[in-house]
Coordinates of C-alpha atoms and ligand atoms in Angstrom, one line a residue:
X603 CA -24.9 -10.4 21.3
X604 CA -28.4 -9.9 20.0
X605 CA -29.5 -7.8 17.1
X606 CA -31.2 -5.2 19.2
X607 CA -28.0 -4.7 21.2
X608 CA -26.0 -4.5 17.9
X609 CA -28.5 -1.9 16.7
X610 CA -28.2 0.2 19.8
X611 CA -24.4 0.0 20.3
X612 CA -23.8 0.2 16.6
X613 CA -25.7 3.4 16.3
X614 CA -23.7 4.8 19.3
X615 CA -20.4 3.7 17.8
X616 CA -21.3 5.3 14.4
X617 CA -22.2 8.5 16.3
X618 CA -18.9 8.4 18.1
X619 CA -17.0 7.9 14.9
X620 CA -19.0 10.6 13.1
X621 CA -18.2 13.0 16.0
X622 CA -14.6 12.1 15.8
X623 CA -14.5 13.1 12.1
X624 CA -16.3 16.3 12.9
X625 CA -13.7 17.3 15.5
X626 CA -10.6 15.7 13.9
X627 CA -8.9 19.0 13.4
X628 CA -8.9 19.8 17.1
X629 CA -6.3 17.0 17.8
X630 CA -2.6 17.2 17.4
X631 CA -2.0 15.4 14.1
X632 CA 1.1 13.5 15.3
X633 CA 0.4 12.0 18.7
X634 CA 2.5 13.8 21.3
X635 CA 2.6 11.1 24.1
X636 CA 5.7 9.6 25.5
X637 CA 6.6 5.9 25.2
X638 CA 4.8 3.8 27.8
X639 CA 2.1 6.5 28.4
X640 CA -0.8 4.0 28.4
X641 CA 0.6 1.8 31.0
X642 CA 0.0 4.4 33.7
X643 CA -3.6 5.0 32.5
X644 CA -5.0 1.5 32.3
X645 CA -5.5 -1.1 35.1
X646 CA -3.0 -4.0 35.4
X647 CA -5.5 -6.7 34.7
X648 CA -8.8 -7.3 32.7
X649 CA -12.1 -6.5 34.5
X650 CA -13.9 -9.4 36.2
X651 CA -17.3 -8.0 35.4
X652 CA -18.6 -6.5 32.2
X653 CA -18.4 -2.7 31.8
X654 CA -20.6 -0.5 29.7
X655 CA -20.0 0.9 26.2
X656 CA -20.1 4.4 27.7
X657 CA -17.2 3.5 30.1
X658 CA -15.2 2.1 27.2
X659 CA -15.9 5.1 24.9
X660 CA -15.0 7.5 27.7
X661 CA -11.6 5.7 28.0
X662 CA -11.2 5.9 24.2
X663 CA -11.8 9.6 24.4
X664 CA -9.5 10.4 27.3
X665 CA -6.9 7.7 27.2
X666 CA -6.7 6.2 23.7
X667 CA -7.2 9.2 21.4
X668 CA -4.2 11.1 22.8
X669 CA -2.1 8.2 21.7
X670 CA -3.5 8.2 18.2
X671 CA -1.8 9.8 15.2
X672 CA -4.6 11.1 13.1
X673 CA -4.0 9.6 9.7
X674 CA -7.4 10.9 8.5
X675 CA -6.6 14.5 9.5
X676 CA -6.7 16.9 6.6
X677 CA -3.1 18.0 7.6
X678 CA -1.7 14.5 7.7
X679 CA 1.0 14.5 4.9
X680 CA 3.5 11.9 6.2
X681 CA 4.5 8.7 4.3
X682 CA 1.7 8.1 1.9
X683 CA -2.0 8.5 2.7
X684 CA -4.1 5.7 4.1
X685 CA -7.6 6.6 3.1
X686 CA -10.7 5.9 5.0
X687 CA -14.1 6.7 3.5
X688 CA -17.7 6.3 4.2
X689 CA -17.9 3.6 1.5
X690 CA -14.8 1.8 2.8
X691 CA -16.2 2.1 6.4
X692 CA -19.5 0.6 5.3
X693 CA -17.7 -2.2 3.6
X694 CA -15.7 -3.0 6.7
X695 CA -18.9 -2.9 8.8
X696 CA -20.8 -5.2 6.5
X697 CA -18.0 -7.7 6.4
X698 CA -17.7 -7.6 10.2
X699 CA -21.4 -8.3 10.4
X700 CA -21.3 -11.1 7.9
X701 CA -18.3 -12.5 9.7
X702 CA -20.4 -13.0 12.8
X703 CA -23.0 -15.0 10.9
X704 CA -20.3 -16.3 8.6
X705 CA -20.3 -20.1 9.2
X706 CA -23.3 -20.8 7.0
X707 CA -21.0 -19.7 4.1
X708 CA -23.8 -19.2 1.6
X709 CA -22.1 -16.0 0.4
X710 CA -18.7 -17.7 -0.1
X711 CA -18.9 -18.4 -3.8
X712 CA -19.8 -14.7 -4.1
X713 CA -16.7 -13.7 -2.3
X714 CA -14.4 -15.3 -4.8
X715 CA -16.3 -14.2 -7.8
X716 CA -16.7 -10.7 -6.4
X717 CA -13.0 -10.4 -6.0
X718 CA -12.3 -11.5 -9.5
X719 CA -15.0 -9.1 -10.9
X720 CA -13.8 -6.1 -8.9
X721 CA -10.2 -6.6 -9.8
X722 CA -11.2 -6.9 -13.5
X723 CA -13.1 -3.6 -13.1
X724 CA -10.1 -1.9 -11.7
X725 CA -7.8 -3.5 -14.3
X726 CA -10.1 -1.9 -17.0
X727 CA -10.0 1.4 -15.2
X728 CA -6.2 1.3 -15.3
X729 CA -6.3 0.1 -18.9
X730 CA -4.1 -2.8 -18.0
X731 CA -3.3 -5.3 -20.8
X732 CA -6.0 -8.0 -21.4
X733 CA -3.6 -10.7 -20.1
X734 CA -4.1 -9.3 -16.6
X735 CA -7.8 -10.0 -16.7
X736 CA -9.3 -13.1 -15.2
X737 CA -10.9 -14.5 -18.4
X738 CA -7.6 -16.1 -19.5
X739 CA -4.7 -17.3 -17.5
X740 CA -4.3 -14.0 -15.6
X741 CA -6.2 -12.3 -12.9
X742 CA -6.1 -10.1 -9.9
X743 CA -6.0 -11.0 -6.2
X744 CA -6.3 -8.8 -3.1
X745 CA -3.3 -9.1 -0.8
X746 CA -2.9 -7.5 2.6
X747 CA 0.1 -5.3 1.6
X748 CA 2.4 -4.5 -1.3
X749 CA 5.1 -6.3 0.6
X750 CA 3.1 -9.5 0.4
X751 CA 2.3 -8.9 -3.2
X752 CA 6.0 -8.5 -4.1
X753 CA 7.0 -11.6 -2.0
X754 CA 4.3 -13.7 -3.6
X755 CA 5.4 -12.9 -7.2
X756 CA 9.0 -13.4 -6.3
X757 CA 8.3 -16.8 -4.9
X758 CA 6.3 -17.7 -8.0
X759 CA 9.1 -16.4 -10.2
X760 CA 11.7 -18.3 -8.2
X761 CA 9.9 -21.6 -8.6
X762 CA 9.4 -20.9 -12.3
X763 CA 13.1 -20.3 -13.0
X764 CA 14.2 -23.2 -10.8
X765 CA 12.1 -25.5 -12.8
X766 CA 13.9 -24.3 -15.8
X767 CA 17.5 -24.3 -14.5
X768 CA 17.4 -26.9 -11.7
X769 CA 16.6 -26.8 -8.0
X770 CA 20.2 -26.4 -7.0
X771 CA 20.6 -23.0 -8.6
X772 CA 18.9 -21.0 -5.9
X773 CA 22.3 -19.5 -4.9
X774 CA 22.8 -18.2 -8.4
X775 CA 19.5 -16.2 -8.7
X776 CA 19.9 -12.5 -9.1
X777 CA 17.4 -9.7 -8.3
X778 CA 17.5 -6.2 -9.8
X779 CA 16.1 -2.9 -8.8
X780 CA 17.0 0.7 -8.3
X781 CA 18.2 2.0 -5.0
X782 CA 14.9 3.9 -4.7
X783 CA 12.9 0.7 -4.5
X784 CA 10.8 0.1 -1.4
X785 CA 12.5 -2.0 1.3
X786 CA 9.7 -4.5 0.7
X787 CA 11.8 -5.9 -2.1
X788 CA 14.8 -6.5 0.2
X789 CA 12.5 -8.2 2.7
X790 CA 11.1 -10.4 -0.1
X791 CA 14.6 -11.4 -1.1
X792 CA 15.4 -12.3 2.5
X793 CA 12.4 -14.4 2.9
X794 CA 12.7 -16.0 -0.6
X795 CA 16.3 -17.1 0.2
X796 CA 18.0 -14.9 -2.4
X797 CA 21.7 -14.6 -1.5
X798 CA 22.3 -11.1 -0.2
X799 CA 25.2 -10.7 -2.6
X800 CA 22.9 -11.4 -5.5
X801 CA 20.7 -8.4 -4.9
X802 CA 21.7 -5.7 -7.4
X803 CA 20.7 -2.4 -6.0
X804 CA 21.4 -0.1 -9.0
X805 CA 22.1 3.6 -8.4
X806 CA 19.5 6.1 -9.5
X807 CA 20.3 9.8 -9.1
X808 CA 19.0 13.3 -9.7
X809 CA 20.1 13.2 -13.4
X810 CA 17.0 11.0 -14.1
X811 CA 14.9 12.2 -11.2
X812 CA 15.8 9.0 -9.4
X813 CA 14.5 6.7 -12.2
X814 CA 16.5 3.5 -13.0
X815 CA 18.6 3.8 -16.2
X816 CA 18.1 0.9 -18.6
X817 CA 21.8 0.9 -19.6
X818 CA 22.7 0.3 -16.0
X819 CA 20.4 -2.7 -15.8
X820 CA 21.6 -4.1 -19.1
X821 CA 25.2 -3.8 -17.9
X822 CA 24.5 -5.5 -14.6
X823 CA 22.6 -8.3 -16.3
X824 CA 25.3 -9.0 -18.8
X825 CA 28.0 -9.0 -16.1
X826 CA 26.0 -11.5 -14.0
X827 CA 25.4 -13.8 -17.0
X828 CA 29.1 -13.7 -17.8
X829 CA 29.9 -14.7 -14.2
X830 CA 27.6 -17.7 -14.5
X831 CA 24.8 -16.2 -12.4
X832 CA 21.1 -16.3 -13.3
X833 CA 19.2 -13.0 -13.5
X834 CA 15.6 -13.8 -12.5
X835 CA 13.7 -10.9 -11.0
X836 CA 13.4 -7.2 -11.7
X837 CA 11.3 -4.8 -9.7
X838 CA 10.4 -1.5 -11.5
X839 CA 8.8 1.5 -9.8
X840 CA 5.9 3.8 -10.7
X841 CA 6.0 6.3 -7.9
X842 CA 8.8 5.5 -5.4
X843 CA 8.2 6.0 -1.8
X844 CA 10.9 8.6 -1.4
X845 CA 10.1 10.9 -4.3
X846 CA 7.5 9.3 -6.7
X847 CA 10.2 8.4 -9.3
X848 CA 8.9 6.6 -12.3
X849 CA 11.1 4.0 -14.0
X850 CA 11.1 3.6 -17.8
X851 CA 8.9 0.5 -17.8
X852 CA 9.1 -0.4 -21.5
X853 CA 12.9 -0.2 -21.8
X854 CA 13.3 -2.2 -18.6
X855 CA 10.7 -4.7 -19.5
X856 CA 12.4 -5.4 -22.9
X857 CA 15.7 -6.1 -21.2
X858 CA 13.8 -8.4 -18.8
X859 CA 12.1 -10.2 -21.6
X860 CA 15.3 -10.8 -23.6
X861 CA 16.9 -12.4 -20.5
X862 CA 13.9 -14.4 -19.2
X863 CA 13.7 -12.2 -16.1
X864 CA 10.4 -11.8 -14.2
X865 CA 9.3 -8.1 -14.4
X866 CA 7.3 -6.8 -11.5
X867 CA 6.0 -3.2 -11.4
X868 CA 5.4 -1.7 -8.0
X869 CA 2.9 1.2 -8.2
X870 CA 1.7 0.9 -4.6
X871 CA 0.9 4.7 -4.2
X872 CA 0.8 6.1 -7.7
X873 CA -1.2 3.4 -9.3
X874 CA -4.4 5.1 -8.1
X875 CA -3.6 8.2 -10.2
X876 CA -3.3 6.1 -13.4
X877 CA -7.1 5.6 -13.6
X878 CA -7.1 9.2 -14.9
X879 CA -6.3 9.2 -18.7
X880 CA -3.8 12.1 -18.3
X881 CA -1.8 10.0 -15.8
X882 CA -2.1 6.7 -17.5
X883 CA 1.2 7.4 -19.4
X884 CA 3.1 6.7 -16.2
X885 CA 2.3 3.0 -16.5
X886 CA 2.9 2.9 -20.2
X887 CA 5.1 -0.2 -20.8
X888 CA 3.2 -2.2 -18.1
X889 CA 2.4 -4.6 -21.0
X890 CA 6.0 -5.8 -20.7
X891 CA 5.4 -6.7 -17.0
X892 CA 4.6 -10.1 -15.6
X893 CA 2.9 -8.6 -12.5
X894 CA 1.7 -5.3 -11.2
X895 CA 0.6 -4.0 -7.8
X896 CA -1.2 -1.0 -6.4
X897 CA -2.5 -0.3 -2.9
X898 CA -6.2 0.6 -2.9
X899 CA -5.7 1.4 0.8
X900 CA -3.4 4.3 0.1
X901 CA -5.0 6.8 -2.2
X902 CA -8.2 5.1 -3.4
X903 CA -10.6 5.7 -0.5
X904 CA -10.5 2.0 0.6
X905 CA -9.8 1.4 4.2
X906 CA -6.6 -0.5 5.1
X907 CA -5.8 -3.2 4.1
X908 CA -6.5 -3.7 0.5
X909 CA -3.5 -4.2 -1.8
X910 CA -4.2 -5.2 -5.4
X911 CA -2.0 -7.6 -7.4
X912 CA -2.4 -8.7 -11.0
X913 CA -0.5 -11.4 -12.8
X914 CA -0.5 -12.5 -16.4
X915 CA -0.1 -16.2 -15.4
X916 CA -1.9 -17.2 -12.2
X917 CA -0.4 -20.7 -12.5
X918 CA 3.0 -19.3 -11.6
X919 CA 1.5 -18.4 -8.2
X920 CA -0.5 -21.5 -7.6
X921 CA 2.4 -23.8 -8.7
X922 CA 4.6 -22.2 -6.1
X923 CA 2.2 -21.5 -3.3
X924 CA -0.2 -24.4 -3.1
X925 CA 0.3 -25.9 0.3
X926 CA -1.0 -29.3 -0.9
X927 CA -0.8 -29.2 -4.6
X928 CA -1.9 -32.6 -5.8
X929 CA -4.9 -32.7 -3.4
X930 CA -6.1 -29.2 -4.3
X931 CA -5.5 -29.5 -8.0
X932 CA -7.7 -32.6 -8.0
X933 CA -10.5 -31.0 -6.1
X934 CA -10.3 -27.7 -7.8
X935 CA -10.5 -29.3 -11.2
X936 CA -13.5 -31.3 -10.0
X937 CA -15.2 -28.1 -8.8
X938 CA -14.0 -26.4 -12.0
X939 CA -15.4 -22.9 -11.2
X940 CA -13.6 -22.5 -7.9
X941 CA -10.6 -20.1 -7.8
X942 CA -8.8 -20.9 -4.6
X943 CA -7.2 -17.6 -3.7
X944 CA -5.3 -19.1 -0.8
X945 CA -2.9 -20.4 -3.4
X946 CA -2.3 -17.0 -4.7
X947 CA -0.8 -15.7 -1.5
X948 CA 1.5 -16.4 1.4
X949 CA 0.0 -19.2 3.6
X950 CA -0.1 -17.5 7.0
X951 CA 0.0 -19.7 10.1
X952 CA -3.5 -18.9 11.2
X953 CA -4.9 -19.8 7.9
X954 CA -2.9 -22.9 7.6
X955 CA -4.0 -24.0 11.1
X956 CA -7.6 -23.2 10.4
X957 CA -7.3 -25.3 7.3
X958 CA -5.8 -28.2 9.2
X959 CA -8.3 -28.0 11.9
X960 CA -11.3 -27.8 9.7
X961 CA -10.1 -30.6 7.5
X962 CA -11.0 -32.9 10.3
X963 CA -14.5 -31.4 10.7
X964 CA -15.7 -30.3 7.4
X965 CA -16.2 -31.6 3.9
X966 CA -13.6 -30.4 1.5
X967 CA -15.9 -28.0 -0.4
X968 CA -16.7 -26.2 2.8
X969 CA -12.9 -25.8 3.4
X970 CA -12.5 -24.3 0.0
X971 CA -15.3 -21.9 0.5
X972 CA -14.0 -21.0 3.9
X973 CA -10.5 -20.2 2.5
X974 CA -12.0 -17.9 -0.2
X975 CA -14.3 -16.2 2.4
X976 CA -11.3 -14.9 4.2
X977 CA -11.0 -12.4 1.4
X978 CA -14.7 -11.3 1.4
X979 CA -13.7 -8.5 3.8
X980 CA -11.4 -6.8 1.3
X981 CA -13.3 -7.2 -2.0
X982 CA -16.5 -6.0 -0.4
X983 CA -15.1 -2.7 0.7
X984 CA -13.4 -2.1 -2.7
X985 CA -16.7 -2.9 -4.4
X986 CA -18.5 -0.5 -2.1
X987 CA -16.0 2.2 -3.0
X988 CA -16.3 1.7 -6.7
X989 CA -20.1 1.6 -6.6
X990 CA -20.8 4.4 -4.1
X991 CA -18.4 6.8 -5.7
X992 CA -18.0 5.7 -9.3
X993 CA -15.0 6.1 -11.5
X994 CA -15.6 9.8 -12.4
X995 CA -15.8 10.8 -8.7
X996 CA -12.6 8.8 -8.0
X997 CA -10.8 10.6 -10.8
X998 CA -11.8 14.1 -9.6
X999 CA -10.7 13.0 -6.1
X1000 CA -7.2 12.2 -7.4
X1001 CA -7.1 15.3 -9.6
X1002 CA -8.0 17.5 -6.7
X1003 CA -5.1 16.3 -4.5
X1004 CA -2.7 16.6 -7.4
X1005 CA -3.9 20.2 -8.0
X1006 CA -3.3 21.0 -4.3
X1007 CA 0.2 19.5 -4.5
X1008 CA 0.8 21.6 -7.6
X1009 CA -0.2 24.7 -5.7
X1010 CA 2.1 23.8 -2.8
X1011 CA 5.0 23.2 -5.2
X1012 CA 4.4 26.7 -6.6
X1013 CA 4.4 28.2 -3.1
X1014 CA 7.6 26.5 -2.2
X1015 CA 9.4 27.5 -5.4
X1016 CA 8.5 31.1 -4.9
X1017 CA 10.2 31.2 -1.5
X1018 CA 13.9 32.1 -1.7
X1019 CA 14.7 30.1 1.5
X1020 CA 13.4 26.9 0.0
X1021 CA 13.8 24.6 -3.0
X1022 CA 11.6 21.9 -4.6
X1023 CA 14.1 19.0 -4.7
X1024 CA 12.6 16.8 -7.3
X1025 CA 9.9 17.8 -9.8
X1026 CA 6.4 16.9 -8.5
X1027 CA 4.6 14.3 -10.6
X1028 CA 1.7 13.2 -8.5
X1029 CA 0.6 14.6 -5.1
X1030 CA 3.9 14.4 -3.2
X1031 CA 6.0 17.5 -2.9
X1032 CA 9.7 17.0 -1.9
X1033 CA 11.3 20.2 -0.6
X1034 CA 13.9 21.6 1.8
X1035 CA 15.3 24.7 3.2
X1036 CA 18.2 25.7 1.0
X1037 CA 21.8 25.6 2.4
X1038 CA 23.5 28.8 3.5
X1039 CA 27.0 29.2 2.2
X1040 CA 26.8 25.7 0.6
X1041 CA 27.0 24.1 4.1
X1042 CA 25.1 20.9 3.3
X1043 CA 25.7 19.4 6.8
X1044 CA 24.2 22.4 8.6
X1045 CA 21.4 22.4 6.0
X1046 CA 20.5 18.8 6.8
X1047 CA 20.4 19.6 10.5
X1048 CA 18.2 22.6 9.8
X1049 CA 15.8 20.6 7.8
X1050 CA 15.6 17.9 10.5
X1051 CA 14.9 20.7 13.0
X1052 CA 12.2 22.1 10.8
X1053 CA 10.6 18.7 10.6
X1054 CA 10.7 18.3 14.4
X1055 CA 9.3 21.8 14.9
X1056 CA 6.3 21.5 12.6
X1057 CA 5.5 18.0 13.7
X1058 CA 5.6 18.9 17.4
X1059 CA 3.4 21.9 16.8
X1060 CA 0.6 19.3 16.3
X1061 CA -0.8 21.3 13.4
X1062 CA 0.4 19.0 10.7
X1063 CA 2.5 15.9 10.1
X1064 CA 5.2 15.6 7.5
X1065 CA 7.8 12.9 7.0
X1066 CA 11.3 13.0 5.5
X1067 CA 13.6 11.1 3.2
X1068 CA 17.2 11.4 2.0
X1069 CA 18.0 12.0 -1.7
X1070 CA 21.7 12.0 -2.7
X1071 CA 22.6 12.7 0.9
X1072 CA 20.2 15.6 1.3
X1073 CA 17.5 15.5 4.0
X1074 CA 14.3 16.3 2.3
X1075 CA 10.8 17.0 3.7
X1076 CA 7.9 15.1 2.1
X1077 CA 4.4 16.5 1.9
X1078 CA 2.1 13.8 0.6
X1079 CA -1.3 15.3 0.0
X1080 CA -4.0 12.6 -0.2
X1081 CA -6.2 12.6 2.9
X1082 CA -9.9 12.7 2.0
X1083 CA -10.5 15.8 4.1
X1084 CA -7.7 17.9 2.8
X1085 CA -8.8 21.2 1.2
X1086 CA -7.0 24.2 -0.3
X1087 CA -7.2 26.1 3.0
X1088 CA -5.4 23.4 4.8
X1089 CA -2.5 23.4 2.4
X1090 CA -2.2 27.2 2.5
X1091 CA -2.2 27.2 6.3
X1092 CA 0.3 24.3 6.3
X1093 CA 2.7 26.3 4.1
X1094 CA 2.3 29.3 6.5
X1095 CA 3.3 27.1 9.5
X1096 CA 6.3 25.7 7.7
X1097 CA 7.4 29.2 6.6
X1098 CA 7.1 30.6 10.1
X1099 CA 9.1 27.7 11.7
X1100 CA 11.7 28.1 8.9
X1101 CA 12.1 31.8 9.6
X1102 CA 12.6 31.1 13.2
X1103 CA 15.3 28.5 12.5
X1104 CA 17.0 30.8 10.0
X1105 CA 17.0 33.6 12.6
X1106 CA 15.0 35.9 10.4
Ligands
PLP1230 C1 3.7 1.9 0.5 C2 4.6 1.3 -0.5 C3 5.0 0.0 -0.3 C4 4.7 -0.9 0.9 O1 3.3 -1.0 1.0 P1 2.7 -2.0 2.1 O2 1.4 -2.3 1.6 O3 2.8 -1.3 3.4 O4 3.6 -3.2 2.1 C5 5.7 -0.6 -1.4 N1 6.1 0.1 -2.4 C6 5.8 1.4 -2.6 C7 6.2 2.2 -3.8 C8 5.0 2.0 -1.6 O5 4.7 3.3 -1.8

């Protein structure tokens, strides 16, 4: 690799990607290949001799792209968006470039400080309480995913409560959430060793638009205390994955506080919208939370992965997650200005091994710098996004998607064959074909068929969920390229397929 080769190939790759974006609407949004398709197209073993970039890019065009589901397509509406952007792309590119020269580590102190600054910026945009800023005991850290963020705070909270009640009480710890909470919480419980019978999944239904009722939480907590159990962790939602339900944070948080329960707020998708003053109300009550997460890689123009986590007390994380606490505490206090982010997250094997390996070769300060540099990648691209777009552009970006969703909600509600199942709050519209003669089972089948039909048309990609036993289609608007015309055309495709299924 020399710099001229990088320049030449890099330009060609950028051209390739730019052309991809130019023609992205010509591909079926959901990949239509069958399992194992690639096996028949590629050789059985690696080439002995180097091939050219042209050969590889040719293969990407003819063999790989058919197996791609186009997440950046303007008519990708499944799950939640996973934004890519020019700024995010440039950030990724820069970090890849610095990664190649990375072992001089002169930019390492910048990596840690940049992450702290950028997360403070965003905390201010979200108007998070001061305690989440890095100037006191709190601060933000970039994780790979919301799942990691939730696990990390749960482990911190677990260690905190066990210090209070004694190490042997693990089997008594109880976790609370609504049944609309992301499965990431269940996974966190499994990994954190919470007894499966101590996971209270409280029912939320259409009467509250799938928000958790505080009375239900209070009741469950009281019952558990009476039974000698120890309530310790509550996960509240702002924008559930199924239907963007928003839990009443202040009421839940007060119950948590009274009972010394750690309160985490998961706003993985909807957090982005809360930088707009008119949507900030949805995280009102976040001041009662101990921790808060949102994914910049969903709806904030930052390429995957970039999941933001804020805590009021960073020491809860470092006490629980330091792999070598005494040793690191000593050195960190000597260095004084070093935040060692590796103690704010799950120690992954690769990182741990890297650490062990390098311990034998490098001075401790280099190791600390190396650990923090692993994060440069993510803070750089978020920094790029914030700088190249600015807060006002990001706000109009969010508002535009929400307006498009509002328009779609209107179109759906005007069609007598359809219903909007839960009121739209952000940019997700949950809808379905209405049952005929109250036949809910047939209705579910019909909605499943509608989903299959529109997705195999290749024109768009929706996903589904189940709400109170109803199969519901989810249209999450949030791809950077989505415009009004796409949403109108999408609705037409859905209506046509529905008419066909209804025999009209
Ligand atoms: C997407 C999502 C998650 C999981 O996010 P990952 O970053 O993929 O782990 C968790 N909670 C909510 C509400 C989500 O929307």
